[in-house]
Short mmCIF file of C-alpha atoms in Angstrom, two decimals:
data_model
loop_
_atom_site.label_atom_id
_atom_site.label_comp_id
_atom_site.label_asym_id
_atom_site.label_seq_id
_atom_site.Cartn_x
_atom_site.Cartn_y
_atom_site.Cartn_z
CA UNK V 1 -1.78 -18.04 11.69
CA UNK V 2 0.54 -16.45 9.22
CA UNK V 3 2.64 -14.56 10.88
CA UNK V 4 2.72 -17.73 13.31
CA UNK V 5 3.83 -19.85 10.74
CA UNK V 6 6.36 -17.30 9.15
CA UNK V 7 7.66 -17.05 12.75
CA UNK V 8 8.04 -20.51 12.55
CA UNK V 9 9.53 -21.03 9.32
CA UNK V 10 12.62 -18.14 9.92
CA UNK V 11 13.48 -20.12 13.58
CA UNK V 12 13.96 -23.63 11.60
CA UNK V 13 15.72 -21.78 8.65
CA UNK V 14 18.05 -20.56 11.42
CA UNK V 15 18.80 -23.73 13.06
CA UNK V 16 19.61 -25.48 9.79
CA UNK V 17 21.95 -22.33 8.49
CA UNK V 18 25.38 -23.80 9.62
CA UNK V 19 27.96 -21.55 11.19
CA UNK V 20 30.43 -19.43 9.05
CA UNK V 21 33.73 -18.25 9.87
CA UNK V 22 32.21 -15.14 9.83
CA UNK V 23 30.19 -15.94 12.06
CA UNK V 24 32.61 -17.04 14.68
CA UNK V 25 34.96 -14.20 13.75
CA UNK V 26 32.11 -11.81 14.82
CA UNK V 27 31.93 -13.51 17.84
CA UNK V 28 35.94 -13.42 18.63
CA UNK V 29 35.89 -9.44 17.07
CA UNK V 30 38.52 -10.71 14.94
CA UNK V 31 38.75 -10.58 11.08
CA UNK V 32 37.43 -13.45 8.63
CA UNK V 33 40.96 -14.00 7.53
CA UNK V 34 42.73 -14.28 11.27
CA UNK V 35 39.86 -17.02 11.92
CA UNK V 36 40.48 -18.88 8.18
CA UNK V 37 44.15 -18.68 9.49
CA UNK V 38 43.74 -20.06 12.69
CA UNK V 39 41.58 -23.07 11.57
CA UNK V 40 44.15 -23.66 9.37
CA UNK V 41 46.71 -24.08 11.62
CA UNK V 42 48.54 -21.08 9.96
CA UNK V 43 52.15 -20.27 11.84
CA UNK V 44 51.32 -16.69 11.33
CA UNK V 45 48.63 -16.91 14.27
CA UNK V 46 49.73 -17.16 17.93
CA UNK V 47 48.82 -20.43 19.35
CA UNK V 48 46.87 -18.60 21.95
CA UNK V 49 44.43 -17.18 19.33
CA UNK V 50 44.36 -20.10 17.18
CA UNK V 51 43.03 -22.42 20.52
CA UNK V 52 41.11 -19.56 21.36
CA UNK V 53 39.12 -19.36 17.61
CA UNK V 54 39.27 -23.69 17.84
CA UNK V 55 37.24 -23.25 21.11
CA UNK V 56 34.47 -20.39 19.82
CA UNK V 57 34.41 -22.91 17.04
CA UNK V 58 33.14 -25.91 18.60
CA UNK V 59 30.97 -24.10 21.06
CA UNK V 60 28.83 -22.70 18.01
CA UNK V 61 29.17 -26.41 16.44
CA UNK V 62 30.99 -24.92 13.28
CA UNK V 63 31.51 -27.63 10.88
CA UNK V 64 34.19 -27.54 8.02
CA UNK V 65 33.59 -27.64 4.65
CA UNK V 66 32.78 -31.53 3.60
CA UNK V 67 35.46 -31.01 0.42
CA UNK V 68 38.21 -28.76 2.07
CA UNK V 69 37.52 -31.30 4.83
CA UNK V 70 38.52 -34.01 2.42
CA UNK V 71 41.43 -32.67 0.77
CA UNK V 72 43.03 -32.43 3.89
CA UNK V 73 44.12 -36.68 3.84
CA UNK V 74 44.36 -36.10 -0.60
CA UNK V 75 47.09 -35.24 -2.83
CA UNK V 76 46.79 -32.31 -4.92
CA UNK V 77 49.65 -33.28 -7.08
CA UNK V 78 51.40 -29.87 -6.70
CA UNK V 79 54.79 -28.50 -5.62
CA UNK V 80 55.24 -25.06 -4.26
CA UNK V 81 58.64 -23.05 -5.28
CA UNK V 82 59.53 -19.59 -3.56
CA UNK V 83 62.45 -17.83 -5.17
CA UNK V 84 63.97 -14.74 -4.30
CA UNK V 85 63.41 -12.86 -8.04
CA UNK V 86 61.77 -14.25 -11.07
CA UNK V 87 64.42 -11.88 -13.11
CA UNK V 88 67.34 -13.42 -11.94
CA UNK V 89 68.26 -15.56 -14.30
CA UNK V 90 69.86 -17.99 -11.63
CA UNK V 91 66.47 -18.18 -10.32
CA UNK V 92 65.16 -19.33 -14.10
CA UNK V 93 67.50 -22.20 -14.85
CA UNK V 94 66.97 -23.43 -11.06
CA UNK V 95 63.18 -23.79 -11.58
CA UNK V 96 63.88 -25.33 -15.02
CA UNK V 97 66.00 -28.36 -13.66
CA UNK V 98 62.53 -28.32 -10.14
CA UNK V 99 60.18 -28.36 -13.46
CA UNK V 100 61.76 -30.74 -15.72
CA UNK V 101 61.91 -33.46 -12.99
CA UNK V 102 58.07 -32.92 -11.55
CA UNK V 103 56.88 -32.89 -14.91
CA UNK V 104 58.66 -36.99 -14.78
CA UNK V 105 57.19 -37.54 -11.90
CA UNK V 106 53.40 -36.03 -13.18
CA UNK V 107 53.18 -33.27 -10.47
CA UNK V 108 52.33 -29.32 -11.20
CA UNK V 109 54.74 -26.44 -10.62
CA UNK V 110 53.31 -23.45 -8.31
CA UNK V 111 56.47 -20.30 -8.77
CA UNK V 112 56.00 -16.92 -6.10
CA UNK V 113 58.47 -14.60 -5.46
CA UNK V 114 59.57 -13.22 -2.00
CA UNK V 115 61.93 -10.48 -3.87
CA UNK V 116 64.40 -10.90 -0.40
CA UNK V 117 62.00 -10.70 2.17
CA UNK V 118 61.07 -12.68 4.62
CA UNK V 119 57.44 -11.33 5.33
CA UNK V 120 56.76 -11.82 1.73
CA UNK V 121 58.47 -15.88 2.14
CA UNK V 122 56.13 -16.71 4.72
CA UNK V 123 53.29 -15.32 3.69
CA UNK V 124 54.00 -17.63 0.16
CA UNK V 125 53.93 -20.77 2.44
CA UNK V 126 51.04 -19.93 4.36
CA UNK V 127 49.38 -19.38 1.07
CA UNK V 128 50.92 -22.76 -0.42
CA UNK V 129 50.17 -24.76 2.69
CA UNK V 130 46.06 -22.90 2.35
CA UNK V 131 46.59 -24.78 -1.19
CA UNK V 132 47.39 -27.66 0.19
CA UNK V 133 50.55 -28.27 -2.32
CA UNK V 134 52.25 -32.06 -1.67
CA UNK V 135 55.72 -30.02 -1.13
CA UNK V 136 57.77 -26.78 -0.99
CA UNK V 137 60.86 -26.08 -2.40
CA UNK V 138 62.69 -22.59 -1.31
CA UNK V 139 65.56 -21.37 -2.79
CA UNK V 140 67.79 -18.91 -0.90
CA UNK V 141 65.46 -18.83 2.08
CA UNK V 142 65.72 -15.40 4.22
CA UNK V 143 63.81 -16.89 7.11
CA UNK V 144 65.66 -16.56 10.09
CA UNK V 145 65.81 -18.94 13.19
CA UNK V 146 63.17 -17.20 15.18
CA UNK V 147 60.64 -18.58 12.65
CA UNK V 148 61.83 -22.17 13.07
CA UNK V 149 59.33 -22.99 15.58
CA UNK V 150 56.48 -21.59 13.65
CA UNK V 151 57.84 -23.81 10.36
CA UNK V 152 57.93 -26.82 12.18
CA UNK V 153 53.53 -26.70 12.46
CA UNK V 154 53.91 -27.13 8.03
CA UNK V 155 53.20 -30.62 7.68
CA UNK V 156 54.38 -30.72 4.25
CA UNK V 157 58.11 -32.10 3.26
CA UNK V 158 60.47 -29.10 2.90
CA UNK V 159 63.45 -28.84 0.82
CA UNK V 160 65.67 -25.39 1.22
CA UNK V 161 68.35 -24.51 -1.77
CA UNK V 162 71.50 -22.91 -0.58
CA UNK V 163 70.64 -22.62 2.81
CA UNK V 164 72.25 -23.13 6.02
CA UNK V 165 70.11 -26.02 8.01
CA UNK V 166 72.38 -26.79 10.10
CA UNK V 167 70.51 -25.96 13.20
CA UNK V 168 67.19 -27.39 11.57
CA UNK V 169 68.30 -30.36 9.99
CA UNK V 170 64.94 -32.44 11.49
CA UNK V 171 62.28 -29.68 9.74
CA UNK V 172 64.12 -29.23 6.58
CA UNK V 173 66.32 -30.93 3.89
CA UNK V 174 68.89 -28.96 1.86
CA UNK V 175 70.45 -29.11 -1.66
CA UNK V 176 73.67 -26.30 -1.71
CA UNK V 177 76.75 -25.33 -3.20
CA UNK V 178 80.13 -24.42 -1.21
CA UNK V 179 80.36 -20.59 -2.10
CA UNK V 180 83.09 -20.77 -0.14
CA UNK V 181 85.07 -22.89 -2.41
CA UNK V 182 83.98 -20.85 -5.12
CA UNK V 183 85.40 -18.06 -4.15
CA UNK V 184 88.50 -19.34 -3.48
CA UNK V 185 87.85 -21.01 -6.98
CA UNK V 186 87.49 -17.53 -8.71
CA UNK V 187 90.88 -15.99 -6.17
CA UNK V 188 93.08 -18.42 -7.46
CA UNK V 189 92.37 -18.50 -11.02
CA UNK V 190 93.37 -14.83 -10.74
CA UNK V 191 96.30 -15.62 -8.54
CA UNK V 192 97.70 -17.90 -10.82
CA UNK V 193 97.59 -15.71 -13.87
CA UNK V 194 99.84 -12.97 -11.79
CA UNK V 195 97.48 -11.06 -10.49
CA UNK V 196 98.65 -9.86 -6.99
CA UNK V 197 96.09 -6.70 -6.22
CA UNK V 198 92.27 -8.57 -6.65
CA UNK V 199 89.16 -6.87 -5.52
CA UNK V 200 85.89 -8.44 -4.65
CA UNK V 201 82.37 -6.87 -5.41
CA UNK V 202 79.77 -7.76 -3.97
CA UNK V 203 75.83 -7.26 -3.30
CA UNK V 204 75.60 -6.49 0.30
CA UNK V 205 72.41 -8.68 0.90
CA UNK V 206 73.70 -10.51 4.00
CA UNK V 207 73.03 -13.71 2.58
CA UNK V 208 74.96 -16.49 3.41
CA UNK V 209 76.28 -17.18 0.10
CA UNK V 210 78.31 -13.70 0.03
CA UNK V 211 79.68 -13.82 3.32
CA UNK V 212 80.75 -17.23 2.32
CA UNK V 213 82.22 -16.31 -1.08
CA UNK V 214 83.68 -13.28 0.64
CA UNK V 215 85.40 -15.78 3.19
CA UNK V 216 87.03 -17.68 0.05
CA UNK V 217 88.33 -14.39 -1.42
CA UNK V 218 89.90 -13.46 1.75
CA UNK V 219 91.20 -17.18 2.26
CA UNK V 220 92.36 -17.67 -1.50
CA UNK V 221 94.61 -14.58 -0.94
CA UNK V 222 95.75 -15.58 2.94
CA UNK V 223 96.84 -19.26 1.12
CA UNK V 224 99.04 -17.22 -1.45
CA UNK V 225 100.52 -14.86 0.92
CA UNK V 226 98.94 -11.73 -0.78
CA UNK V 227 98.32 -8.47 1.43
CA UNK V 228 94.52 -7.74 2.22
CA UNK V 229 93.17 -4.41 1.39
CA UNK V 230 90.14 -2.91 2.86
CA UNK V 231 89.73 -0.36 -0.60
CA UNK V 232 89.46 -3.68 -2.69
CA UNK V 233 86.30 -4.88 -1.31
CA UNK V 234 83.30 -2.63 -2.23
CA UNK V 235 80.42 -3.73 -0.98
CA UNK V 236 77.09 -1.16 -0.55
CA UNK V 237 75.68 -0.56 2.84
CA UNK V 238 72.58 -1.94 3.25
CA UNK V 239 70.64 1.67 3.84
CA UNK V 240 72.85 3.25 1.17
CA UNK V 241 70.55 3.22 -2.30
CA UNK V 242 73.06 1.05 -3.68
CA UNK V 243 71.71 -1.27 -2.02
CA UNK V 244 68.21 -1.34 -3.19
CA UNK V 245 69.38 -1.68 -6.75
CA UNK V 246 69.49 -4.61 -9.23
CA UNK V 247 72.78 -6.61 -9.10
CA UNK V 248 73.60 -5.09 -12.29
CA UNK V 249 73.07 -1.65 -11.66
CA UNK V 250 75.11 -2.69 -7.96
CA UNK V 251 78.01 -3.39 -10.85
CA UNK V 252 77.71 -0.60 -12.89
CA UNK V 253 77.70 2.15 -9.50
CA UNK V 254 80.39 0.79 -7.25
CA UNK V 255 83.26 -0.59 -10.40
CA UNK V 256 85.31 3.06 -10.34
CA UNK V 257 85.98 3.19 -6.82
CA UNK V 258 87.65 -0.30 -6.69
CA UNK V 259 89.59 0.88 -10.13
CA UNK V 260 90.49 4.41 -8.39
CA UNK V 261 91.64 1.87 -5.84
CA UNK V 262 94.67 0.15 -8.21
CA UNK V 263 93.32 -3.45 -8.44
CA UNK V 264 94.31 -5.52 -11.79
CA UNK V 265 91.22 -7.92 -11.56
CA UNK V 266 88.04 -8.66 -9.72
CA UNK V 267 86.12 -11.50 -8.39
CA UNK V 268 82.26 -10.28 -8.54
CA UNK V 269 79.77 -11.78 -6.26
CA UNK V 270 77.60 -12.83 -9.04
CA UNK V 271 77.38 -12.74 -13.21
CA UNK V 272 74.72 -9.95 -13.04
CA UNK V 273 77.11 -7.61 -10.61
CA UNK V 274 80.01 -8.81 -13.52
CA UNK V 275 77.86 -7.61 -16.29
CA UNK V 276 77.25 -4.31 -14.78
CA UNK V 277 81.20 -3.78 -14.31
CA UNK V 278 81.68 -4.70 -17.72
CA UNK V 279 79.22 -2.23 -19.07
CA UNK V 280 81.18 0.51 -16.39
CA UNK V 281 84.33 -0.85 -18.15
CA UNK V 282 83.29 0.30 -21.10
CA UNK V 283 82.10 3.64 -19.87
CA UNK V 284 85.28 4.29 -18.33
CA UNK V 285 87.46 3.18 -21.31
CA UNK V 286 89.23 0.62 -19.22
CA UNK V 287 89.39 -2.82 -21.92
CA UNK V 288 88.56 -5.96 -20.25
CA UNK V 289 90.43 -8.00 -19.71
CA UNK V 290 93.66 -6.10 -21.30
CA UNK V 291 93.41 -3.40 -18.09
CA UNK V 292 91.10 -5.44 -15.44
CA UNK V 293 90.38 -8.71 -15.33
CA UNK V 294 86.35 -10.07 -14.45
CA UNK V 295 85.03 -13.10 -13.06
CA UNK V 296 81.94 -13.72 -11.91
CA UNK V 297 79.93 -16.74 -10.34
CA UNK V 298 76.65 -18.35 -11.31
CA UNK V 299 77.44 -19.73 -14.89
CA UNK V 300 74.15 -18.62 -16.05
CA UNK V 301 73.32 -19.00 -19.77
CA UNK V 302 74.44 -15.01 -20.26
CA UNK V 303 77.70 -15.64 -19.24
CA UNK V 304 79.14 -16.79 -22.16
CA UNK V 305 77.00 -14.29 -24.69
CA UNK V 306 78.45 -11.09 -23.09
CA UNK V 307 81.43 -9.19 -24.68
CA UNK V 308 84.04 -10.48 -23.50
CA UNK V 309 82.58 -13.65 -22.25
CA UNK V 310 83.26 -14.05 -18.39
CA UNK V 311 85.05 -16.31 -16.83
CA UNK V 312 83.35 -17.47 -13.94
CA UNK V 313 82.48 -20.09 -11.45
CA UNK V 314 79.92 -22.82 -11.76
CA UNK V 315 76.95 -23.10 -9.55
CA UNK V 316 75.28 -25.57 -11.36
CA UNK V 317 71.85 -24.76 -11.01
CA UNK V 318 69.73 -27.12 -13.26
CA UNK V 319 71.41 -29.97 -11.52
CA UNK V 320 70.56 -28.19 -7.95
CA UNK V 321 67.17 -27.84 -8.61
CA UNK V 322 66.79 -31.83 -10.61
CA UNK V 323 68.48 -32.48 -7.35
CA UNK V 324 66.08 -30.95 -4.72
CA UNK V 325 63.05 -31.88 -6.70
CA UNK V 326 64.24 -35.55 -6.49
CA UNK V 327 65.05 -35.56 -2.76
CA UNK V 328 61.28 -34.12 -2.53
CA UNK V 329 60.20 -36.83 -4.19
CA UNK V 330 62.05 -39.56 -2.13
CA UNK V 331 60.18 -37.72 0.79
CA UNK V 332 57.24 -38.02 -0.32
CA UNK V 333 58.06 -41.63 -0.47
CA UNK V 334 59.06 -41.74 3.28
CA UNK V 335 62.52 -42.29 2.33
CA UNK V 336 65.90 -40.99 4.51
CA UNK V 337 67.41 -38.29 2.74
CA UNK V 338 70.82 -36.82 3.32
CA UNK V 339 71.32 -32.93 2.65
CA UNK V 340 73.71 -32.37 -0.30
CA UNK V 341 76.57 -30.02 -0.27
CA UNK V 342 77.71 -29.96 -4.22
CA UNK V 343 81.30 -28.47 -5.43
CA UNK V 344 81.58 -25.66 -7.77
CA UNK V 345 84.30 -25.49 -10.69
CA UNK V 346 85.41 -22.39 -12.64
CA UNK V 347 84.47 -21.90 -16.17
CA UNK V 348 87.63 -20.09 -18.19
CA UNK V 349 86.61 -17.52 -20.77
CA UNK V 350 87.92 -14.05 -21.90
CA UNK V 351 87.36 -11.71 -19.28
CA UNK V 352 90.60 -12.92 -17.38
CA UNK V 353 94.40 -12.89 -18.55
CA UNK V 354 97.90 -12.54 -17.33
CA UNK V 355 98.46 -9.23 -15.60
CA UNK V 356 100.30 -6.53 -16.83
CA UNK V 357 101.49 -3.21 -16.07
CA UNK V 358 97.92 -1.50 -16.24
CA UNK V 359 97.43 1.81 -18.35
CA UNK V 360 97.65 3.98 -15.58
CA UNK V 361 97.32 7.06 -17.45
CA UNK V 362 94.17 5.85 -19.90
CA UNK V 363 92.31 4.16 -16.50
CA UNK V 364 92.78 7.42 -14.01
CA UNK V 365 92.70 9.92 -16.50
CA UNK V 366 89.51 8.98 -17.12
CA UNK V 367 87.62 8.88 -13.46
#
């Protein structure tokens, strides 16, 4: 009678033991997390396998947890923001102006990092969408369009900063600036202080904002009649190991070879890439801006503490992020929103005066 009611006792504790996801991922010889993914409705599982584990599922009667079950139709009060580098300190006045309005508007900041890569990007949105955040806000996105299709399964609202939607204008919502009129911006302030031989130095990341910047260096110069050299644009090669480098080391490595080149000034891609030529300036001997003029772009806050402090172009990036955190908000509220293309301005300091004839023999004699 004992073992027949122990028998007896281990066959109803077995019918009233739900089904776990490890259970059904057993069953599909997949891994717990491919079958948490797939329930989830994560983009990173083919829809084949994700109706495939939704099938096994129902066949062994798996039920959901009651509470992740109920946060599904809830607000978690939460906003998800991927940025390339948390070092950058473009990256830190951006999430200052995201932070300072959802603080207004009584919702919680969640920061990760995708450090350029696009692996790294989606695998932060799975894991914010998993978290069930009310929004996501990316800034320099490196998604590319093969990915679109997967995005559009996110049901959250999306807003991108300084990327090109054009082709997904219905998934996502965009808050940018016009590099290419900043660069242009940056050409002709050089231009117009006599400068006639002006190099450009760049990152080599393949973003869109330096091949756009790139464009308005190479249209500034086209506008004013100036010749285009191929040895005043130094940009690394993106298997060289300049390329793997911080911006400012990027400045620091490549600044001889466009002064070995005979330019008079230099529009950088960014103010970390200008900080590293100034500190090869100084290296060198060469005296900014007496023997090569410096302008950068960003206008972050160490911009104007550097010696001498650069001239450079405005991104405004408090106002971009107050910006994209407000049209998040007026889609949470169902509202149209129009993507926002916003117009950079230069910032005049001391790392750019009127040419003059350049100390040939203190800059080469030096190299």
């Amino acid at each position: 009678m004992l073992i027949l009611f122990t028998l007896l006792t281990a066959m109803l504790n077995m019918s009233k033991r739900k089904v776990s996801i490890e259970d059904i991922a057993r069953k599909a010889g997949v891994s717990h997390s491919t079958v948490s993914r797939a329930l989830r409705d994560s983009p990173l599982i083919s829809a084949r396998v994700r109706e495939e584990i939704k099938r096994l599922a129902q066949e062994m009667n798996y039920v959901p947890n009651a509470i992740a079950q109920s946060l599904q139709n809830q607000r978690t009060y939460t906003v998800g923001v991927i940025v390339t580098s948390i070092a950058d300190p473009f990256f830190g006045e951006l999430v200052e102006g995201i932070e300072e309005v959802a603080k207004q508007a009584g919702l919680n900041v969640l920061l990760n990092a995708s450090h350029g890569d696009f692996e790294q990007e989606l695998a932060a949105i799975e894991n914010f969408h998993y978290r069930r955040v009310d929004g996501i806000v990316i800034a320099d996105s490196r998604i590319s369009k093969q990915y679109t299709k997967q995005l559009t399964q996110l049901t959250v609202p999306t807003v991108l900063i300084n990327v090109d939607t054009d082709d997904r204008g219905e998934i996502f919502h965009s808050v940018s600036i016009d590099d290419r009129l900043g660069g242009s911006l940056a050409v002709k302030h050089l231009i117009d202080l006599g400068h006639t031989c002006i190099g450009y130095l760049g990152v080599g990341d393949g973003s869109k904002a330096e091949q756009q910047r790139l464009e308005g260096y190479k249209i500034a110069l086209n506008d004013a009649g100036l010749p285009q050299n191929h040895h005043w644009v130094a940009i690394p090669e993106r298997n060289s190991e300049n390329y793997k480098n911080k911006d400012i080391d990027i400045g620091k490595e490549m600044l001889s070879q466009l002064v070995e080149a005979g330019v008079t000034s230099i529009f950088c891609y960014n103010d970390m890439v200008a900080v590293g030529a100034l500190l090869a300036c100084k290296e060198l001997g060469v005296i900014v801006p007496e023997d090569l003029s410096l302008v950068g772009f960003d206008n972050t806050a160490l911009s104007s503490y550097v010696t001498p402090p650069l001239t450079t172009v405005s991104q405004r990036m408090l106002e971009m992020g107050q910006l994209a955190m407000t049209m998040l908000l007026e889609l949470f509220q169902g509202k149209n929103v129009e993507n926002l293309l916003l117009s950079p301005f230069l910032v005049e300091r001391s790392s750019s005066t009127t040419v003059r004839q350049r100390k040939i023999s203190v800059v080469s004699g030096r190299m």
